[in-house]
XYZ file of N, CA, C and O in Angstrom:
644
model
N 25.201 16.971 -0.302
C 24.325 17.326 0.158
C 23.695 15.872 0.409
O 23.895 14.733 0.104
N 22.503 15.746 1.180
C 21.969 14.708 2.067
C 21.335 14.102 0.814
O 20.511 14.048 -0.005
N 21.760 12.622 1.096
C 20.170 11.833 0.319
C 19.176 12.334 0.221
O 18.492 12.105 1.304
N 18.122 12.295 -0.512
C 16.509 12.103 -0.924
C 15.496 10.937 -0.083
O 16.176 9.509 -0.222
N 15.046 11.159 1.108
C 14.547 9.734 1.018
C 12.653 9.601 1.073
O 12.465 11.194 0.471
N 12.791 8.376 0.243
C 11.828 7.912 -0.093
C 10.929 6.770 0.757
O 11.311 6.064 1.355
N 9.638 7.364 1.578
C 8.879 6.949 2.632
C 7.702 6.196 1.735
O 7.773 6.519 0.476
N 8.028 4.298 2.125
C 7.732 4.012 1.944
C 6.491 2.793 1.532
O 6.958 2.257 2.786
N 5.293 3.076 1.741
C 4.363 2.260 2.329
C 4.168 1.019 1.375
O 5.018 -0.012 0.596
N 3.648 -0.035 2.266
C 4.084 -1.676 1.199
C 2.519 -2.480 0.866
O 2.543 -2.119 -0.674
N 1.683 -2.284 1.428
C 0.299 -2.396 0.655
C -0.367 -1.715 -0.491
O -0.181 -0.160 -0.015
N -0.128 -2.060 -1.676
C -1.029 -0.859 -2.680
C 0.769 -0.267 -3.379
O -0.157 0.706 -4.048
N 1.601 -0.013 -2.725
C 2.519 0.302 -3.782
C 3.291 -1.233 -4.052
O 3.465 -0.884 -5.404
N 3.873 -1.244 -3.335
C 4.656 -2.954 -3.421
C 3.949 -4.028 -3.476
O 4.771 -5.570 -4.258
N 3.639 -4.166 -2.704
C 2.446 -5.091 -2.045
C 1.054 -5.335 -2.818
O 0.276 -4.175 -2.763
N 0.435 -6.058 -3.726
C -1.251 -6.096 -4.330
C -1.889 -7.159 -4.715
O -0.717 -8.201 -4.517
N -2.909 -6.642 -5.084
C -4.051 -8.035 -4.592
C -2.950 -9.206 -5.898
O -3.377 -10.413 -5.882
N -2.707 -7.896 -7.192
C -3.335 -8.369 -8.460
C -1.279 -9.564 -7.945
O -1.003 -10.964 -8.926
N -0.550 -9.065 -7.526
C 0.771 -10.146 -6.869
C 0.412 -10.688 -6.293
O 1.250 -12.249 -7.075
N -0.566 -10.760 -5.431
C -0.676 -12.347 -4.855
C -1.460 -12.970 -5.995
O -1.013 -14.536 -5.707
N -2.325 -12.756 -6.897
C -2.815 -14.126 -7.727
C -1.934 -14.417 -8.104
O -1.754 -15.799 -8.621
N -0.311 -13.637 -8.419
C 0.187 -14.503 -9.931
C 1.145 -14.668 -9.455
O 2.133 -15.508 -9.718
N 1.760 -14.402 -7.723
C 2.816 -15.602 -7.017
C 2.391 -16.574 -6.567
O 2.763 -16.423 -5.140
N 1.247 -17.169 -6.953
C 1.435 -18.167 -6.123
C 2.186 -19.352 -5.402
O 3.235 -19.085 -6.751
N 2.354 -20.416 -4.905
C 3.470 -21.456 -3.743
C 4.650 -20.402 -3.697
O 5.234 -21.043 -2.956
N 4.631 -18.951 -3.568
C 5.782 -18.147 -2.534
C 5.252 -18.140 -1.320
O 4.195 -18.515 -1.574
N 6.405 -17.848 -1.254
C 5.530 -17.986 1.069
C 5.313 -16.548 1.133
O 5.551 -15.512 -0.213
N 4.726 -16.771 1.913
C 3.960 -14.988 2.340
C 4.389 -13.690 2.059
O 3.805 -13.280 0.912
N 5.451 -13.479 2.322
C 5.678 -11.704 2.551
C 6.268 -12.148 1.054
O 5.794 -10.664 1.033
N 6.661 -13.035 0.587
C 7.353 -13.258 -1.890
C 5.605 -12.767 -2.346
O 5.783 -12.105 -3.104
N 4.998 -13.829 -1.719
C 3.630 -14.239 -2.731
C 3.270 -12.545 -3.252
O 2.149 -11.825 -4.064
N 2.953 -11.739 -1.952
C 2.274 -10.618 -2.196
C 3.652 -9.392 -2.751
O 2.310 -8.297 -3.152
N 4.354 -9.810 -3.039
C 4.729 -8.645 -3.224
C 4.327 -8.368 -4.703
O 5.149 -9.645 -5.392
N 5.212 -7.098 -5.685
C 5.027 -7.138 -6.792
C 6.021 -6.801 -7.638
O 6.613 -5.276 -7.338
N 6.711 -7.784 -8.191
C 7.843 -7.219 -9.391
C 8.059 -6.637 -9.921
O 9.308 -5.555 -10.118
N 6.848 -6.003 -10.152
C 6.516 -4.925 -10.912
C 7.278 -3.356 -10.873
O 8.072 -2.447 -11.495
N 6.636 -2.889 -9.911
C 6.214 -1.799 -8.897
C 7.919 -2.174 -8.363
O 8.593 -0.748 -8.358
N 8.242 -3.017 -8.136
C 9.636 -3.309 -7.224
C 10.097 -2.262 -8.229
O 11.772 -2.119 -7.692
N 10.804 -3.067 -9.226
C 12.029 -2.959 -10.245
C 11.193 -1.539 -11.066
O 12.417 -0.876 -10.820
N 10.618 -0.963 -11.158
C 9.794 0.711 -11.172
C 10.787 1.448 -9.881
O 10.998 2.189 -10.177
N 9.987 1.125 -9.213
C 11.072 1.845 -7.569
C 12.749 1.800 -7.926
O 13.633 2.796 -7.901
N 12.829 0.327 -8.059
C 14.218 -0.031 -8.039
C 14.458 0.874 -9.268
O 15.907 1.370 -9.099
N 13.858 0.703 -9.875
C 15.256 2.142 -11.099
C 14.884 3.696 -10.623
O 16.189 3.991 -11.119
N 13.945 3.844 -9.984
C 14.890 5.255 -9.548
C 15.709 5.495 -8.457
O 16.210 6.376 -8.558
N 15.678 4.377 -7.540
C 16.855 5.065 -6.630
C 17.429 5.128 -7.413
O 19.306 5.316 -6.820
N 18.260 4.361 -8.084
C 19.868 3.270 -8.160
C 19.521 4.962 -9.546
O 20.672 5.708 -9.470
N 18.310 5.991 -9.662
C 18.678 6.528 -10.680
C 18.978 7.641 -10.036
O 19.490 8.981 -10.543
N 18.711 7.772 -8.474
C 18.399 9.575 -7.807
C 19.223 9.425 -6.608
O 19.441 9.434 -5.637
N 19.761 7.875 -6.217
C 20.410 7.878 -5.231
C 19.676 7.900 -4.133
O 20.329 7.643 -2.906
N 17.769 7.436 -3.889
C 17.658 7.928 -2.947
C 17.276 7.086 -1.681
O 18.049 5.260 -2.020
N 17.122 7.241 -0.165
C 17.059 6.425 0.702
C 16.138 5.858 1.284
O 14.668 6.811 1.461
N 15.455 4.715 1.548
C 14.474 4.116 1.555
C 13.585 4.320 2.715
O 14.534 4.145 3.638
N 12.546 4.781 3.733
C 12.463 4.726 5.121
C 11.202 3.832 5.222
O 10.078 4.537 4.182
N 10.673 2.905 5.360
C 9.098 1.993 5.857
C 8.240 3.941 6.634
O 8.934 3.319 7.843
N 7.301 3.013 5.771
C 6.461 4.516 6.516
C 5.189 3.094 7.255
O 4.472 3.184 7.349
N 5.332 1.940 6.101
C 4.077 0.808 5.949
C 4.162 0.155 8.024
O 5.041 -0.256 8.768
N 2.590 0.178 7.522
C 2.365 -1.171 9.311
C 3.811 -2.291 8.777
O 3.950 -3.261 9.938
N 4.308 -2.952 7.471
C 5.139 -4.017 7.015
C 6.275 -3.455 8.016
O 7.199 -4.283 8.164
N 6.810 -2.538 8.572
C 7.893 -1.702 9.550
C 8.106 -2.333 10.405
O 9.194 -2.892 10.896
N 6.854 -3.095 11.240
C 7.067 -4.071 12.525
C 7.540 -5.750 11.785
O 7.414 -5.905 13.025
N 8.100 -5.438 10.985
C 8.010 -6.972 11.029
C 9.890 -7.462 10.739
O 10.733 -8.045 10.676
N 10.418 -6.025 10.985
C 12.520 -6.158 11.289
C 13.302 -6.348 10.351
O 12.666 -6.730 9.039
N 13.984 -5.565 9.998
C 14.983 -4.757 9.443
C 15.442 -6.168 8.533
O 15.412 -6.414 7.041
N 15.691 -7.565 8.730
C 16.717 -8.078 7.837
C 15.009 -9.180 7.701
O 15.418 -10.026 6.078
N 13.986 -9.477 7.537
C 13.083 -10.138 6.691
C 12.618 -9.194 5.764
O 12.646 -8.947 4.749
N 12.711 -7.172 6.301
C 12.779 -6.799 5.290
C 13.297 -6.382 4.251
O 13.393 -6.429 3.054
N 14.937 -6.664 4.674
C 16.357 -7.112 3.404
C 15.732 -7.786 2.791
O 16.152 -7.614 1.442
N 15.581 -8.735 3.802
C 14.963 -9.712 2.441
C 13.795 -10.127 1.601
O 13.824 -10.315 0.521
N 12.552 -9.571 1.545
C 11.914 -9.142 0.576
C 12.631 -7.494 -0.340
O 12.327 -8.603 -1.764
N 12.963 -6.744 0.301
C 13.622 -5.906 -0.562
C 15.007 -6.201 -1.805
O 15.515 -5.617 -3.130
N 15.771 -7.200 -1.107
C 17.159 -7.440 -1.911
C 16.541 -8.280 -3.136
O 17.669 -8.010 -4.331
N 16.103 -9.053 -3.589
C 16.166 -9.385 -5.350
C 15.888 -8.196 -6.257
O 15.808 -8.564 -6.741
N 15.896 -7.034 -5.571
C 15.359 -5.690 -6.240
C 16.710 -4.387 -6.456
O 16.087 -4.167 -6.922
N 16.829 -4.437 -5.607
C 18.363 -4.576 -5.039
C 18.543 -3.022 -4.269
O 19.038 -1.807 -4.288
N 16.999 -3.363 -3.219
C 16.952 -2.090 -3.076
C 17.228 -2.396 -1.762
O 16.796 -1.147 -0.007
N 17.563 -3.729 -0.482
C 17.608 -3.327 0.795
C 18.782 -2.607 1.217
O 18.781 -2.303 2.692
N 19.912 -2.541 0.157
C 20.676 -1.865 0.525
C 20.889 -0.095 0.765
O 21.267 0.453 0.662
N 19.982 0.090 0.237
C 18.632 1.809 0.297
C 18.256 1.985 1.620
O 17.526 3.516 1.957
N 17.776 0.581 2.541
C 16.665 1.411 4.066
C 17.878 2.303 4.673
O 19.445 1.698 4.687
N 17.664 2.743 4.835
C 18.799 4.640 5.749
C 18.486 3.297 6.809
O 17.689 2.781 6.889
N 19.617 3.795 7.780
C 19.981 3.399 8.968
C 19.200 3.641 9.924
O 18.540 2.320 10.900
N 18.051 4.756 9.958
C 16.985 4.294 11.146
C 15.548 4.192 9.655
O 14.833 5.333 9.102
N 15.157 2.685 9.645
C 14.372 2.796 8.371
C 12.896 2.586 8.855
O 12.495 1.673 7.500
N 12.557 3.314 9.778
C 11.505 3.644 9.297
C 10.651 4.158 10.144
O 11.222 4.730 11.155
N 9.353 4.571 10.729
C 9.297 5.600 11.291
C 8.169 4.660 12.369
O 8.609 3.557 12.654
N 8.162 5.572 13.083
C 7.291 5.598 14.556
C 6.046 4.286 14.228
O 5.433 4.558 13.421
N 5.440 4.063 15.199
C 3.981 3.142 15.484
C 3.117 3.009 16.149
O 2.783 2.562 16.727
N 3.430 4.311 17.062
C 2.317 4.589 17.636
C 0.671 4.121 17.452
O 0.914 5.380 16.104
N -0.231 3.821 17.392
C -1.362 3.228 16.689
C -1.832 4.007 16.697
O -2.997 4.563 15.953
N -2.518 5.865 17.753
C -2.875 6.565 17.803
C -2.574 7.659 17.073
O -3.496 8.885 16.532
N -1.823 7.279 15.929
C -0.884 8.531 15.186
C -1.088 8.082 13.783
O -1.190 7.169 13.233
N -1.545 9.641 13.255
C -1.349 8.647 11.361
C -0.213 9.454 10.817
O 0.653 9.661 10.989
N -0.207 8.332 9.731
C 0.848 7.892 8.754
C 1.748 9.713 8.913
O 2.483 9.519 8.804
N 0.996 10.844 8.763
C 1.300 11.606 8.032
C 2.429 12.779 9.707
O 3.145 13.500 9.884
N 1.822 12.122 10.630
C 2.122 12.754 12.493
C 3.950 11.317 12.339
O 4.773 12.508 12.376
N 3.566 10.213 11.882
C 5.396 9.790 12.106
C 6.274 10.362 10.897
O 7.249 10.457 11.726
N 5.478 10.535 9.780
C 6.638 11.025 8.957
C 7.361 12.208 9.629
O 8.370 12.481 9.972
N 6.399 12.958 9.555
C 7.279 14.311 10.431
C 8.393 14.388 10.977
O 8.945 14.982 11.247
N 7.593 13.259 12.473
C 8.147 12.862 13.585
C 9.644 12.499 13.396
O 11.061 12.621 13.254
N 9.485 11.863 12.158
C 10.869 11.306 11.097
C 11.481 12.323 10.603
O 13.245 12.154 10.950
N 10.920 13.350 9.714
C 11.760 14.333 9.638
C 12.204 15.031 10.779
O 13.559 15.980 11.093
N 11.835 15.647 11.818
C 12.202 16.450 12.887
C 13.106 15.564 13.239
O 14.715 16.101 13.979
N 13.629 14.497 13.486
C 15.163 13.620 14.438
C 15.832 14.094 13.410
O 17.146 13.780 13.662
N 16.006 14.344 11.451
C 17.136 13.364 10.984
C 17.316 15.637 10.296
O 17.207 15.519 8.926
N 16.776 16.491 10.625
C 16.931 17.831 10.166
C 16.100 18.413 9.082
O 16.855 18.806 8.219
N 15.362 17.270 8.969
C 13.908 17.650 7.668
C 14.842 17.384 6.360
O 15.038 18.290 4.864
N 15.824 16.240 5.544
C 16.477 16.199 4.620
C 14.916 16.207 3.382
O 13.952 15.992 3.599
N 15.499 16.339 2.468
C 14.402 16.433 0.812
C 13.604 14.925 0.737
O 14.037 13.999 1.493
N 12.082 14.836 0.517
C 11.786 13.394 0.567
C 10.572 13.829 -0.221
O 10.648 14.285 -0.827
N 10.040 12.085 -0.396
C 8.471 11.696 -1.280
C 7.956 10.905 -0.619
O 9.058 10.038 0.483
N 6.829 10.342 -0.884
C 5.713 9.669 0.092
C 5.374 9.251 -0.978
O 4.833 9.513 -2.327
N 6.328 7.802 -1.194
C 5.029 6.590 -1.923
C 3.967 5.938 -1.386
O 4.446 4.986 -0.254
N 2.722 6.679 -1.215
C 1.970 5.122 -0.192
C 1.118 5.475 -1.755
O 0.377 6.490 -2.164
N -0.774 4.510 -1.251
C -1.277 4.635 -1.562
C -2.898 5.283 -1.276
O -3.926 5.456 -1.370
N -2.530 5.414 0.093
C -3.644 6.085 1.082
C -3.609 7.351 1.218
O -2.767 8.025 1.331
N -4.802 7.886 0.896
C -4.439 9.915 1.280
C -4.578 10.292 2.966
O -5.996 10.673 3.452
N -3.796 10.055 3.209
C -3.978 10.332 4.567
C -3.732 11.249 4.967
O -3.875 12.371 4.324
N -4.711 11.977 6.291
C -4.279 13.676 6.101
C -3.208 14.387 6.019
O -2.579 15.223 6.951
N -2.320 14.459 5.022
C -1.037 14.819 5.028
C -1.564 16.451 4.832
O -1.983 17.256 4.191
N 0.288 16.860 5.158
C 0.086 18.537 5.015
C 0.436 18.838 3.545
O 0.174 17.787 3.121
N -0.491 20.441 3.590
C 0.831 20.290 2.243
C 1.284 20.337 1.293
O 1.577 19.459 0.513
N 2.430 20.282 2.894
C 3.862 20.193 2.838
C 3.914 18.565 1.572
O 4.190 18.151 1.215
N 3.534 17.306 2.339
C 3.793 16.026 2.203
C 2.910 15.955 1.159
O 3.112 14.846 -0.229
N 1.767 16.765 0.600
C 0.300 16.435 0.287
C 1.964 16.769 -1.639
O 2.189 16.114 -2.423
N 2.282 17.277 -1.346
C 3.121 18.311 -2.432
C 4.391 16.990 -3.007
O 4.963 17.195 -4.516
N 4.764 16.144 -1.946
C 5.222 15.371 -2.203
C 5.161 14.134 -2.384
O 5.815 13.427 -2.521
N 3.746 13.528 -2.375
C 3.529 12.254 -2.282
C 3.297 11.667 -3.346
O 2.224 12.651 -4.178
N 3.183 10.842 -3.928
C 2.978 9.790 -4.785
C 1.891 9.068 -4.682
O 2.464 7.293 -4.285
N 0.175 8.911 -5.294
C -0.732 7.614 -5.175
C -0.640 6.981 -5.361
O -0.504 6.720 -6.687
N -0.247 5.972 -5.378
C -0.165 4.137 -6.613
C -1.852 3.764 -6.517
O -2.610 4.792 -5.374
N -2.052 2.369 -6.864
C -2.880 1.965 -6.046
C -2.714 0.798 -5.767
O -2.294 0.167 -5.805
N -4.211 1.346 -5.181
C -4.671 -0.114 -3.467
C -4.554 -1.538 -4.386
O -4.001 -2.826 -4.244
N -5.687 -1.506 -5.378
C -5.274 -3.008 -6.273
C -4.038 -3.402 -7.347
O -3.519 -4.175 -7.056
N -3.440 -2.100 -8.161
C -2.403 -2.682 -8.980
C -1.373 -2.251 -8.765
O 0.104 -2.390 -9.441
N -0.432 -1.964 -7.323
C 0.712 -1.509 -6.944
C 0.854 0.416 -7.667
O -0.003 0.901 -7.949
N 2.284 0.166 -7.652
C 3.179 1.349 -8.038
C 3.079 1.050 -9.825
O 4.079 0.343 -9.920
N 3.460 1.822 -10.216
C 2.074 2.001 -12.400
C 3.211 2.825 -13.029
O 3.921 4.100 -12.190
N 3.048 2.744 -13.980
C 4.195 3.405 -14.811
C 3.679 4.898 -14.512
O 4.711 5.187 -14.723
N 2.776 4.976 -14.870
C 2.116 6.629 -13.972
C 2.870 7.581 -13.114
O 3.335 8.651 -13.413
N 2.355 6.480 -12.267
C 3.726 6.698 -10.903
C 4.917 6.988 -10.898
O 5.375 7.974 -10.149
N 5.133 5.515 -11.473
C 7.017 5.701 -11.744
C 7.303 7.498 -12.880
O 8.137 8.312 -11.886
N 6.183 8.092 -13.441
C 6.659 9.053 -14.353
C 6.369 10.210 -12.942
O 7.279 11.609 -13.520
N 5.917 9.574 -12.627
C 5.147 11.199 -11.347
C 5.791 11.484 -10.440
O 7.473 12.788 -10.356
N 7.172 10.886 -10.424
C 8.152 10.437 -8.955
C 8.576 10.330 -9.558
O 9.692 11.485 -8.945
N 8.986 10.325 -10.827
C 10.879 10.962 -11.504
C 10.663 11.809 -11.419
O 11.875 12.799 -11.323
N 9.679 12.675 -11.907
C 9.115 14.660 -12.384
C 9.763 14.827 -11.086
O 10.064 15.528 -11.127
N 8.961 14.665 -9.765
C 9.310 14.520 -8.748
C 10.564 15.034 -8.088
O 11.071 15.748 -7.493
N 11.629 13.536 -8.006
C 12.777 13.606 -7.678
C 13.635 14.058 -8.903
O 14.933 14.807 -8.318
N 13.938 14.677 -10.023
C 14.087 15.813 -10.748
C 14.124 16.974 -10.062
O 15.488 17.930 -10.248
N 12.933 17.287 -10.619
C 12.826 18.581 -9.290
C 13.263 19.107 -8.098
O 14.281 20.071 -7.790
N 13.036 17.919 -7.242
C 14.066 18.174 -5.689
C 15.508 18.523 -6.623
O 16.629 19.486 -5.455
N 16.430 17.983 -7.415
C 17.343 17.233 -7.695
C 17.679 18.576 -7.616
O 19.067 19.290 -7.685
N 16.896 19.068 -9.298
C 17.259 20.120 -9.271
C 17.461 21.604 -9.038
O 17.890 23.128 -7.969
N 16.880 21.549 -7.154
C 16.377 22.341 -6.328
C 17.501 22.826 -5.576
O 17.771 23.502 -5.152
N 18.384 21.621 -5.649
C 19.193 21.189 -4.707
C 20.134 21.310 -5.612
O 21.709 21.093 -4.485
N 20.511 21.728 -6.695
C 22.071 21.048 -7.352
C 22.660 22.631 -6.849
O 22.002 23.881 -6.739
N 24.226 22.351 -6.896
C 25.147 23.297 -6.175
C 24.579 24.436 -7.476
O 25.199 24.244 -8.728
N 24.831 25.633 -7.725
C 25.258 26.904 -7.941
C 27.024 26.390 -9.361
O 27.591 26.767 -8.496
N 26.882 26.619 -10.937
C 28.375 26.979 -11.397
C 28.456 28.377 -11.329
O 27.626 28.956 -11.771
N 29.683 28.110 -11.405
C 30.484 29.148 -11.245
C 30.315 30.085 -13.058
O 30.110 29.072 -13.533
N 29.744 30.946 -12.957
C 29.533 31.399 -14.305
C 30.680 31.609 -15.371
O 32.359 31.870 -14.402
């Protein structure tokens, strides 16, 4: 079975104003990063083995900087080889995600994002909406865990009787 893909937004998911306030003195990239949000997503990644695709505007900073941001939480190695969605400024995120999925044969996926884009019904059923100000919270972790369990069970091979 192909790995599950987690489309990851940064702002409002792993990057939050609350982190910026308490991470005073850190460099710009790390000051915005919310360690609790990142650790919760890291636990999900270890439990389910999903690969990350960056759907955030942060995708434009390049793979080395993204890996440096994610490395303290063990998420750098989870970046997919094709680690980001497209950057066409005129397209919305739901189209960018669909384009990525089309290029990769529609693997199972979840979306971790704080914004309510014009998601399709399919995307909305796989979207975990975090808090724009406080990032990925325990309630988001529980929702993502439930969604990932459902995906895993749906794709589990049948065992012979």
